[in-house]
Coordinates of C-alpha atoms and ligand atoms in Angstrom, one line a residue:
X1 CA -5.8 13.8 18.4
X2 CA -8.5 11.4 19.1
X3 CA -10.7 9.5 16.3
X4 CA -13.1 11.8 15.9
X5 CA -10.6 14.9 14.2
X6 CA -8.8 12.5 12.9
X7 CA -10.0 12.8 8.9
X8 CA -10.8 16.5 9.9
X9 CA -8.9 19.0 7.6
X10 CA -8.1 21.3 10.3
X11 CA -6.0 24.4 9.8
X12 CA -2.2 24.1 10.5
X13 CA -2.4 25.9 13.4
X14 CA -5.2 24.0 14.8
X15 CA -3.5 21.1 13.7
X16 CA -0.2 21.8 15.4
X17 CA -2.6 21.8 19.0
X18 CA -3.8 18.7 17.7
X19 CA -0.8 17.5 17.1
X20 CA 0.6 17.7 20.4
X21 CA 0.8 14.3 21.4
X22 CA -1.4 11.7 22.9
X23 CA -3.5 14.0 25.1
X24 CA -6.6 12.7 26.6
X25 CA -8.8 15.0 28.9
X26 CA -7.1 15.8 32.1
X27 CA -4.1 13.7 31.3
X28 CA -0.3 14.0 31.1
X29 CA 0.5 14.4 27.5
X30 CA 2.9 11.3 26.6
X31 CA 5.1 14.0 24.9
X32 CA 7.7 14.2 27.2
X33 CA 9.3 17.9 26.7
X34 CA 12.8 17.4 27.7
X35 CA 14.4 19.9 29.9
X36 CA 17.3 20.1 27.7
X37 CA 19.2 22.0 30.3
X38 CA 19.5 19.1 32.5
X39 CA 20.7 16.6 29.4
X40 CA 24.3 15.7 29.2
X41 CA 24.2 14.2 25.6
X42 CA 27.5 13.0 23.9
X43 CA 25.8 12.7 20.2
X44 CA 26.3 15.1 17.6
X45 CA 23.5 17.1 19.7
X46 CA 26.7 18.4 21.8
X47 CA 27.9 20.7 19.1
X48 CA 27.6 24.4 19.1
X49 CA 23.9 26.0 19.4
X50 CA 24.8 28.1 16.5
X51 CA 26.4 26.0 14.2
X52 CA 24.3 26.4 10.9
X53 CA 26.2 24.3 9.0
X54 CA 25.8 21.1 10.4
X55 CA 23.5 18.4 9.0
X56 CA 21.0 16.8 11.2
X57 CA 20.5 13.3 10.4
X58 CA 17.2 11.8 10.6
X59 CA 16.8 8.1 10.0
X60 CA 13.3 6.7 9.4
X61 CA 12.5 3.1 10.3
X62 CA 9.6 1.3 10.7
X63 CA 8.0 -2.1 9.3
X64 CA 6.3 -2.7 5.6
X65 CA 3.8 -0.7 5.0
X66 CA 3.8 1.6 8.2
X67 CA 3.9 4.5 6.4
X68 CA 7.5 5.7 6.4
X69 CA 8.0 6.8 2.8
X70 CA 4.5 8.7 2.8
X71 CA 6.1 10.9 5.3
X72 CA 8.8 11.4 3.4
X73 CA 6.9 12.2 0.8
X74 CA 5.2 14.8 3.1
X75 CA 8.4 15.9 3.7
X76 CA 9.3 16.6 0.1
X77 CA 6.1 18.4 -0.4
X78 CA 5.7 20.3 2.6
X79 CA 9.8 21.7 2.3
X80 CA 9.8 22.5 -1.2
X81 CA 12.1 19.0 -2.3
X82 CA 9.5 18.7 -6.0
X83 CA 9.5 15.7 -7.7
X84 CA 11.4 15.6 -10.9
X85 CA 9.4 14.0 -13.8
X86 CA 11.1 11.1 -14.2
X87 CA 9.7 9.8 -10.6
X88 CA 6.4 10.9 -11.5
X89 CA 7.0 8.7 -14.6
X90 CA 7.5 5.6 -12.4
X91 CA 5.0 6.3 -9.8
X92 CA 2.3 6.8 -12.7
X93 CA 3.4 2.7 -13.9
X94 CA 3.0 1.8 -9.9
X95 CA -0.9 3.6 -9.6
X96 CA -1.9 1.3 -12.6
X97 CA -0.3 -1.7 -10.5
X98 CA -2.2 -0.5 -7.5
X99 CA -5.8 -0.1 -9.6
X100 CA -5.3 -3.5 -9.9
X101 CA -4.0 -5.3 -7.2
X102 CA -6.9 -3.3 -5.1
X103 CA -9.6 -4.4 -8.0
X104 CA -8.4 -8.0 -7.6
X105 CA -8.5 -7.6 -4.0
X106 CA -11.9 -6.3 -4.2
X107 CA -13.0 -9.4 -6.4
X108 CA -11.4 -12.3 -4.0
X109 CA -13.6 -10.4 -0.9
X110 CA -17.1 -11.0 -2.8
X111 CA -16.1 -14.1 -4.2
X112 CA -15.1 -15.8 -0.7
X113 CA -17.8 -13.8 0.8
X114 CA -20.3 -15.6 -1.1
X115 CA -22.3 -12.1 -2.2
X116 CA -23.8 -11.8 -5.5
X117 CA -22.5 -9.1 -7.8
X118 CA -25.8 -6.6 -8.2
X119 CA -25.9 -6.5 -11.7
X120 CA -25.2 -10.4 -13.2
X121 CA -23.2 -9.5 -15.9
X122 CA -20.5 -8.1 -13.1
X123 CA -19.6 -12.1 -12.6
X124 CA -18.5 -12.4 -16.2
X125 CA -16.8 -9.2 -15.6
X126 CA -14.7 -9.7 -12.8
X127 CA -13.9 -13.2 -14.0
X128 CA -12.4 -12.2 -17.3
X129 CA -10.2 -9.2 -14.7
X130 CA -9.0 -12.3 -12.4
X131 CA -7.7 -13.8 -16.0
X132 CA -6.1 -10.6 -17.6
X133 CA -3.2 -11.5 -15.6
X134 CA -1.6 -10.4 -12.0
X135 CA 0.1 -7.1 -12.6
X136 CA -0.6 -3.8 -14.8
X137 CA 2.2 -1.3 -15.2
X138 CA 0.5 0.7 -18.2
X139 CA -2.5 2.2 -19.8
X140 CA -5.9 -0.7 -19.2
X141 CA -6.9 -1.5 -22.6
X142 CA -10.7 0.5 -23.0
X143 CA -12.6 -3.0 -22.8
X144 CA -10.4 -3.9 -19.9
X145 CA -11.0 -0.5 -18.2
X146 CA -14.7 -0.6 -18.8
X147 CA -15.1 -4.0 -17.3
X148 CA -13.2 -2.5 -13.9
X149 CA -15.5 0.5 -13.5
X150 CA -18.6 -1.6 -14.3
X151 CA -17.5 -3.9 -11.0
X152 CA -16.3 -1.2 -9.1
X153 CA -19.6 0.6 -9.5
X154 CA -21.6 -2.5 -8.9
X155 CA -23.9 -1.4 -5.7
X156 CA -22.7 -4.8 -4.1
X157 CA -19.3 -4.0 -4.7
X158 CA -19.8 -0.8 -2.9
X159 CA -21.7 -2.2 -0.2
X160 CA -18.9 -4.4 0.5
X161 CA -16.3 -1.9 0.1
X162 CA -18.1 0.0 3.1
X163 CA -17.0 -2.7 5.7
X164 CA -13.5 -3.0 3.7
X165 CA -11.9 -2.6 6.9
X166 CA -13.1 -6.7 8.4
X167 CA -10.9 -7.5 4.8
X168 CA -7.9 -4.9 5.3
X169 CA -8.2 -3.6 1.8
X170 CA -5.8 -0.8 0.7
X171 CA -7.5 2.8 1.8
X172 CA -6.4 3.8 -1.9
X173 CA -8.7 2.0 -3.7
X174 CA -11.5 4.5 -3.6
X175 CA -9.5 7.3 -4.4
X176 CA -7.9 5.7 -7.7
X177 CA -11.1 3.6 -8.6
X178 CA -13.7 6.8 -8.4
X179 CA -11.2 8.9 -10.6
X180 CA -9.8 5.4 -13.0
X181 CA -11.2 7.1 -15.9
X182 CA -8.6 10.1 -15.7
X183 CA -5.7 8.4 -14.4
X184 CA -6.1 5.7 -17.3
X185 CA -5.3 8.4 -19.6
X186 CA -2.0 8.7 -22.2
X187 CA -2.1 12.2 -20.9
X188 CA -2.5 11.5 -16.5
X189 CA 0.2 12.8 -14.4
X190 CA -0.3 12.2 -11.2
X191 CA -1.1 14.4 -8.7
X192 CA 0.9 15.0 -4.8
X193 CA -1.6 13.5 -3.7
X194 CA -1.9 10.7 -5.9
X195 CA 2.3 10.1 -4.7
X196 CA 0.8 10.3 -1.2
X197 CA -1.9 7.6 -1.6
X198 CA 0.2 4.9 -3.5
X199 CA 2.2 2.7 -2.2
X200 CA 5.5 1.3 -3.5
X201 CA 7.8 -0.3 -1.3
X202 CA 11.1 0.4 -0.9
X203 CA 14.1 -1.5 -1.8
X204 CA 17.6 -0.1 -0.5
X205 CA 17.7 2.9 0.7
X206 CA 16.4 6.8 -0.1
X207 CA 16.8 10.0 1.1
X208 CA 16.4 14.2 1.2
X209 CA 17.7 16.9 1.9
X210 CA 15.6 19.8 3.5
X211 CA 15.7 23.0 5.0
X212 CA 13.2 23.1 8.0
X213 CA 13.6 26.3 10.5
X214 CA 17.0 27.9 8.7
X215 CA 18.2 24.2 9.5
X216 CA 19.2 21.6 6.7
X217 CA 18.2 18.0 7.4
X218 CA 18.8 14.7 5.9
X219 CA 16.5 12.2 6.1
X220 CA 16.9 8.7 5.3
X221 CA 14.3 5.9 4.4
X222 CA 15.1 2.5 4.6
X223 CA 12.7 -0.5 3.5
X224 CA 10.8 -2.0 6.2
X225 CA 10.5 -5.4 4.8
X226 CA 12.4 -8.3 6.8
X227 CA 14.7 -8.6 3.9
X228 CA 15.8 -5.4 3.7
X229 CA 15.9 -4.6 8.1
X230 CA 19.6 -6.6 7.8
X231 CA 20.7 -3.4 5.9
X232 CA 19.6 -1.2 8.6
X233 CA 22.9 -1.4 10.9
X234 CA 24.2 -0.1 7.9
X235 CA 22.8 3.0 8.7
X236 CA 22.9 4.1 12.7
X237 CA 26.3 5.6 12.5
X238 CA 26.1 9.6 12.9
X239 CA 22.0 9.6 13.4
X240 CA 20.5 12.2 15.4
X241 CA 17.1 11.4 15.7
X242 CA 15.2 8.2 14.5
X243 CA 11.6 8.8 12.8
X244 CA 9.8 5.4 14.0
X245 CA 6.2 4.3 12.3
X246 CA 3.7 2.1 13.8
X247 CA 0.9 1.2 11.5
X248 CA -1.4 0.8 14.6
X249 CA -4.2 -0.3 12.1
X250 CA -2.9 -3.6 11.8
X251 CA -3.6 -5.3 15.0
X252 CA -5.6 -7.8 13.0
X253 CA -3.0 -8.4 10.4
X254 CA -0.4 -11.4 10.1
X255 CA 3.3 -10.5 8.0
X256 CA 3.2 -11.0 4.4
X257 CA 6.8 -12.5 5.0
X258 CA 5.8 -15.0 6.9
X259 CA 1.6 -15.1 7.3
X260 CA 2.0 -16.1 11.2
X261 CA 3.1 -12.8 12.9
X262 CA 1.0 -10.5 14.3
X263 CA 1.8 -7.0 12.6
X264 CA 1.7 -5.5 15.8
X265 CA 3.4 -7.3 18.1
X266 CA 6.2 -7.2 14.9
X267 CA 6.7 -3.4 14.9
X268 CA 6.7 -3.2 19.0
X269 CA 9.4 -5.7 19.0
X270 CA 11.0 -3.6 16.5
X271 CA 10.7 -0.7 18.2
X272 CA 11.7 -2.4 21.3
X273 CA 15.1 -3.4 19.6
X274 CA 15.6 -0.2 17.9
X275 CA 14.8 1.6 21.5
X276 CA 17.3 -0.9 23.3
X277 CA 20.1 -0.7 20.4
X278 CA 22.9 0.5 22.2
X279 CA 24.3 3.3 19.7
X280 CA 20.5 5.2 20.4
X281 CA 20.0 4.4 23.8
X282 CA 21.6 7.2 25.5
X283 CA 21.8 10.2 23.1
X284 CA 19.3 9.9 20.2
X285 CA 15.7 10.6 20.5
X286 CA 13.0 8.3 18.8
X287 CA 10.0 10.1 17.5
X288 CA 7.5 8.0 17.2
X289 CA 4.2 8.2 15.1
X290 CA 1.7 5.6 15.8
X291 CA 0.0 5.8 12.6
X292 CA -3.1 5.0 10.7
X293 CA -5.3 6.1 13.8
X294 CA -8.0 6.8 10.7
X295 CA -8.3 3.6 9.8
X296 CA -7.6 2.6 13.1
X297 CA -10.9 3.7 14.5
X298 CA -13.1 2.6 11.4
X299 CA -11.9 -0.8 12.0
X300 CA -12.6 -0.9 15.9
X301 CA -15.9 -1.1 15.3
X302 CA -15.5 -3.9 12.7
X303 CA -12.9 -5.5 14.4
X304 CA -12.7 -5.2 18.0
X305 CA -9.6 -4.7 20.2
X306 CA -9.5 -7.3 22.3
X307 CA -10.1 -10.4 19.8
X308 CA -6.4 -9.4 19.5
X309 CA -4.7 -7.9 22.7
X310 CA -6.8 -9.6 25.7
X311 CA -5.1 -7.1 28.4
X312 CA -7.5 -4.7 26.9
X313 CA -10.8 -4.0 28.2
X314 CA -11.8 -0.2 26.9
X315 CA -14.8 0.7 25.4
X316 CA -13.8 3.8 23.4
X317 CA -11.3 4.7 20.6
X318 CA -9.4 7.4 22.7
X319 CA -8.7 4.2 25.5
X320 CA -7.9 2.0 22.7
X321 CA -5.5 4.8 21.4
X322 CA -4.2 5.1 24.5
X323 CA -3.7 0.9 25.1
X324 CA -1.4 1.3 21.6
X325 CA 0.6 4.2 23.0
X326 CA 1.0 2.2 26.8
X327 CA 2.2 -0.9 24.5
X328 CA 4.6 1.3 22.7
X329 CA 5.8 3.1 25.9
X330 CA 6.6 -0.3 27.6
X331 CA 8.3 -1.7 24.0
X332 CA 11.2 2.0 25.4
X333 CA 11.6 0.7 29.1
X334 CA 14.7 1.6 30.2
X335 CA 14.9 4.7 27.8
X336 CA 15.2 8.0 29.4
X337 CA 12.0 9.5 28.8
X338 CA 13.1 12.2 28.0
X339 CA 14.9 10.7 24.7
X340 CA 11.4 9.4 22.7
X341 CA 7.8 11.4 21.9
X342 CA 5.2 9.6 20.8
X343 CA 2.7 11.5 17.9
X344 CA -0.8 10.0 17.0
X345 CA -0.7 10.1 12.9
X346 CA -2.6 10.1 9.4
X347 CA 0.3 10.0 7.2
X348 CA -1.4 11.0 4.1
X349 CA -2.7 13.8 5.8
X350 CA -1.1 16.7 4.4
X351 CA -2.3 19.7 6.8
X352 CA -2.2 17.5 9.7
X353 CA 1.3 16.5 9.1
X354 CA 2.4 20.0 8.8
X355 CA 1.4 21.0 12.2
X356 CA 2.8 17.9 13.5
X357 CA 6.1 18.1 11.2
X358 CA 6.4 21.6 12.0
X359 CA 6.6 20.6 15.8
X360 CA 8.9 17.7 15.7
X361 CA 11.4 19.9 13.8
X362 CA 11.1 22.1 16.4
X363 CA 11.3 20.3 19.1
X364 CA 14.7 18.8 17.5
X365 CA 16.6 22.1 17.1
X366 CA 15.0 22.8 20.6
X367 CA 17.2 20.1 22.3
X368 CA 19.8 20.8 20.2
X369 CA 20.4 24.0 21.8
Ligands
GTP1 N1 -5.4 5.6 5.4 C1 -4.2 5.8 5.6 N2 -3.3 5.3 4.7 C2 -2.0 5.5 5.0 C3 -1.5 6.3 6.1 N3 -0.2 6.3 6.1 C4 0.2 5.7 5.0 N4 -0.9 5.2 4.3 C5 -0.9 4.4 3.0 O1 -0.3 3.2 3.4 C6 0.7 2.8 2.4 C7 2.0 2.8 3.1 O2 3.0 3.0 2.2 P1 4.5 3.5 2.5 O3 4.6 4.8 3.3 O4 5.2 3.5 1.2 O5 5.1 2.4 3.5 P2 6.6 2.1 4.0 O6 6.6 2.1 5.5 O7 7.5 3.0 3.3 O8 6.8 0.6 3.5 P3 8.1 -0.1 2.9 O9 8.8 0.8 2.0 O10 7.7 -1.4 2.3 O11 9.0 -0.4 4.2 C8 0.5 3.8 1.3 O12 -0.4 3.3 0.3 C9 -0.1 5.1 1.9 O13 -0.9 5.8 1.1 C10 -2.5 6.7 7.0 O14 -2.2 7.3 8.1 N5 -3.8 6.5 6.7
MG2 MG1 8.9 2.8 1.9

C-alpha cells in the first residue's frame, strides 16, 4: 500500500492484495513468508498442528499513541467481541474530553500563528472556551456548545485546519467537530466508529478473546506510555506472536514524557529492544504495522523528511515509506527474518484492516503448522 490507496475504501479482498506488505514495483515484498518446514521453533508454536484447544497469545506493544488499542478495537469489531454498554458509557465521557482538547488545540494554533479569526466575534468566542476550564467529561452547556461550533466553523479556522498536519493536531477533530451537534446530545451513543477515532490511553493492561479461522486468540494490550513500559516484562511469558505499532507520522514529534525525544527514533529503539529481548528472539514472530501511512503522506508535503532523518534523500512518498520500513528492518538485525513481517497501516481503517487482519491471522496458524 502506497499513499495514494491509502484513504481508499477498497473492498476486503482488494484490500487483502493491498495489504500484502511493503511492495513497491518490481521489488521484494518486505513480508518475509517463512518456510515453516525448515523452522525448528521451541515456543508454544511446537505443539500439535491440530490442537484446537490451545490459546494463541498475542501481545500488542508499541509506544503512546501508536495505535495499539485502535487495532484492538478493530479486533473486537471485526470478530464479533461487541462492546457492552457500560464501555460505550465511558467512551461517550472521553469524546466530550477529546471535542475539547482538539477545540483548545485548534485555538492555541491561530492564536500563536498570529491569524485573525474570520468573523471578529470568533476572538471573544474562543477566549471565553480557553477560560471554561481544561477538561469536559459531559454534555457542553448550549451557550458553551454554540460558542465551539461558531469557531470551528470560522473560514479561518478551517483554512488553518487544512495544513493541521505542520501543527500535529489529532485527525479526530473533524470527525467529532462536523457532527458536535449530535454527539452533544443526552440521547448520543457513540458509534464503532466513533470508539475507533477516539483516543483514550491505556493504563494497565486489557485484553480479548477471539475466534479468528476456527482458532481462539487472546490478545493483550498494554499502555505504551514510559510509565506503564516497566509493566511490560510482566507480560512476555507464554506469547506467541507480538503485534508491534509504529506511528510513522510522527517523525516531527518530541515525547510528551519528556518533550526532547524524537517519537521515532523512540519507537525504533523500542522495537529494537523488543526485537533483541531474548525470550522473542528465537521463536516468536513480531508483526509489525508501521502506521499512520495516511497521515504520513499529508504531512510530507508540509513537513518534509529529511528536516528530520538527513540519511534520506527520496522524493516520493513510496521511497519515504520505504526509508521507514529500512529503519525498522535495521532496528530487527540479528533477527531471523523469517521471525518478523512488516504491514503498512491505517488503523482506523476498518476494511483495510480486515484484509490485513485476515492475513496476519493467517499467516500465524500457517507457521503454526
Ligand atoms: N489518522 C489516523 N489516526 C489513527 C490511526 N491509528 C490510530 N489513530 C488514532 O490515533 C489515536 C491512537 O490511539 P490508541 O490506539 O488508543 O493509541 P495506543 O497506542 O493504544 O496508546 P496508549 O494506550 O497511550 O499506549 C486514536 O485517536 C486513533 O483514532 C491511523 O492509522 N490514522
Ligand atoms: Mg492504548
Amino acid at each position: 500500500m502506497g499513499c495514494n490507496n491509502s484513504k481508499t475504501v477498497a473492498k476486503v479482498n482488494d484490500v487483502a492484495a493491498a495489504a500484502t506488505p511493503a511492495k513497491a514495483e518490481n521489488e521484494e515484498p518486505v513480508q518475509k513468508k517463512a518456510d515453516t518446514s525448515k523452522l525448528s521453533r521451541t515456543s508454544s508454536f511446537q505443539e500439535p498442528a491440530n490442537d484446537e484447544f490451545t490459546i494463541i497469545r498475542l501481545l500488542l506493544l508499541g509506544a503512546a499513541e501508536s495505535g495499539k488499542t485502535t487495532l484492538l478495537e478493530q479486533i473486537r469489531l471485526l470478530y464479533k467481541q461487541n462492546f457492552s454498554d457500560a464501555e460505550m458509557f465511558h467512551r461517550r465521557a472521553f469524546i466530550y474530553n477529546t471535542i475539547l482538547q482538539s477545540m483548545r488545540m485548534m485555538i492555541k494554533m491561530m492564536d500563536e500563528s498570529g491569524i485573525s479569526y474570520a468573523d471578529p466575534k470568533n476572538q471573544e468566542n474562543a477566549k471565553r472556551i480557553m477560560e471554561e476550564g481544561e477538561t469536559q467529561y459531559g454534555l457542553f452547556p448550549q451557550e458553551y456548545a454554540d460558542r465551539m461550533v461558531s469557531v470551528w466553523n470560522d473560514d479561518a479556522v478551517q483554512k488553518l485546519y487544512a495544513r493541521r498536519s505542520a501543527f500535529n493536531l489529532n485527525d479526530s477533530t473533524k470527525f467529532f467537530l462536523d457532527s458536535f451537534d449530535s454527539i452533544n446530545r443526552p440521547d448520543y451513543q457513540p458509534s464503532p466508529k466513533h470508539l475507533i477515532m477516539s483516543y483514550v490511553p491505556t493504563i494497565g493492561v486489557q485484553n480479548v478473546i477471539f475466534t479468528a479461522n476456527n482458532r481462539s486468540f487472546q490478545l493483550f494490550d498494554i499502555g505504551g506510555q514510559r510509565i506503564d513500559r516497566r509493566k511490560w516484562a510482566t507480560m512476555y511469558d507464554g506469547i506467541d506472536a507480538i503485534f508491534f505499532c509504529l506511528a510513522i507520522s510522527e517523525y516531527d514529534q518530541t515525547m510528551n514524557e519528556d518533550l526532547v525525544t524524537n517519537r521515532l527514533t523512540d519507537s525504533l529503539n523500542l522495537l529494537q529492544k523488543i526485537s533483541s529481548e531474548p525470550k522473542f528472539l528465537k521463536n516468536s514472530d513480531i508483526f509489525i504495522f508501521l502506521n499512520e501511512v495516511d497521515v504520513f503522506c499529508e504531512k510530507l508535503n508540509e513537513i518534509p523528511l529529511q528536516n528530520f532523518q538527513d540519511q534520506y534523500h527520496g522524493n516520493s512518498s513510496e521511497e519515504a515509506l520505504k526509508f521507514i520500513e529500512d529503519m525498522a528492518i535495521q532496528a530487527m538485525a540479528g533477527r531471523d527474518e523469517y521471525l518478523y513481517s512488516i504491514y503498512r497501516t491505517v488503523c482506523i481503517d476498518t476494511e483495510m484492516m480486515a484484509g490485513i487482519l485476515g492475513n496476519v491471522f493467517e499467516e500465524i496458524l500457517e507457521r503454526k503448522l
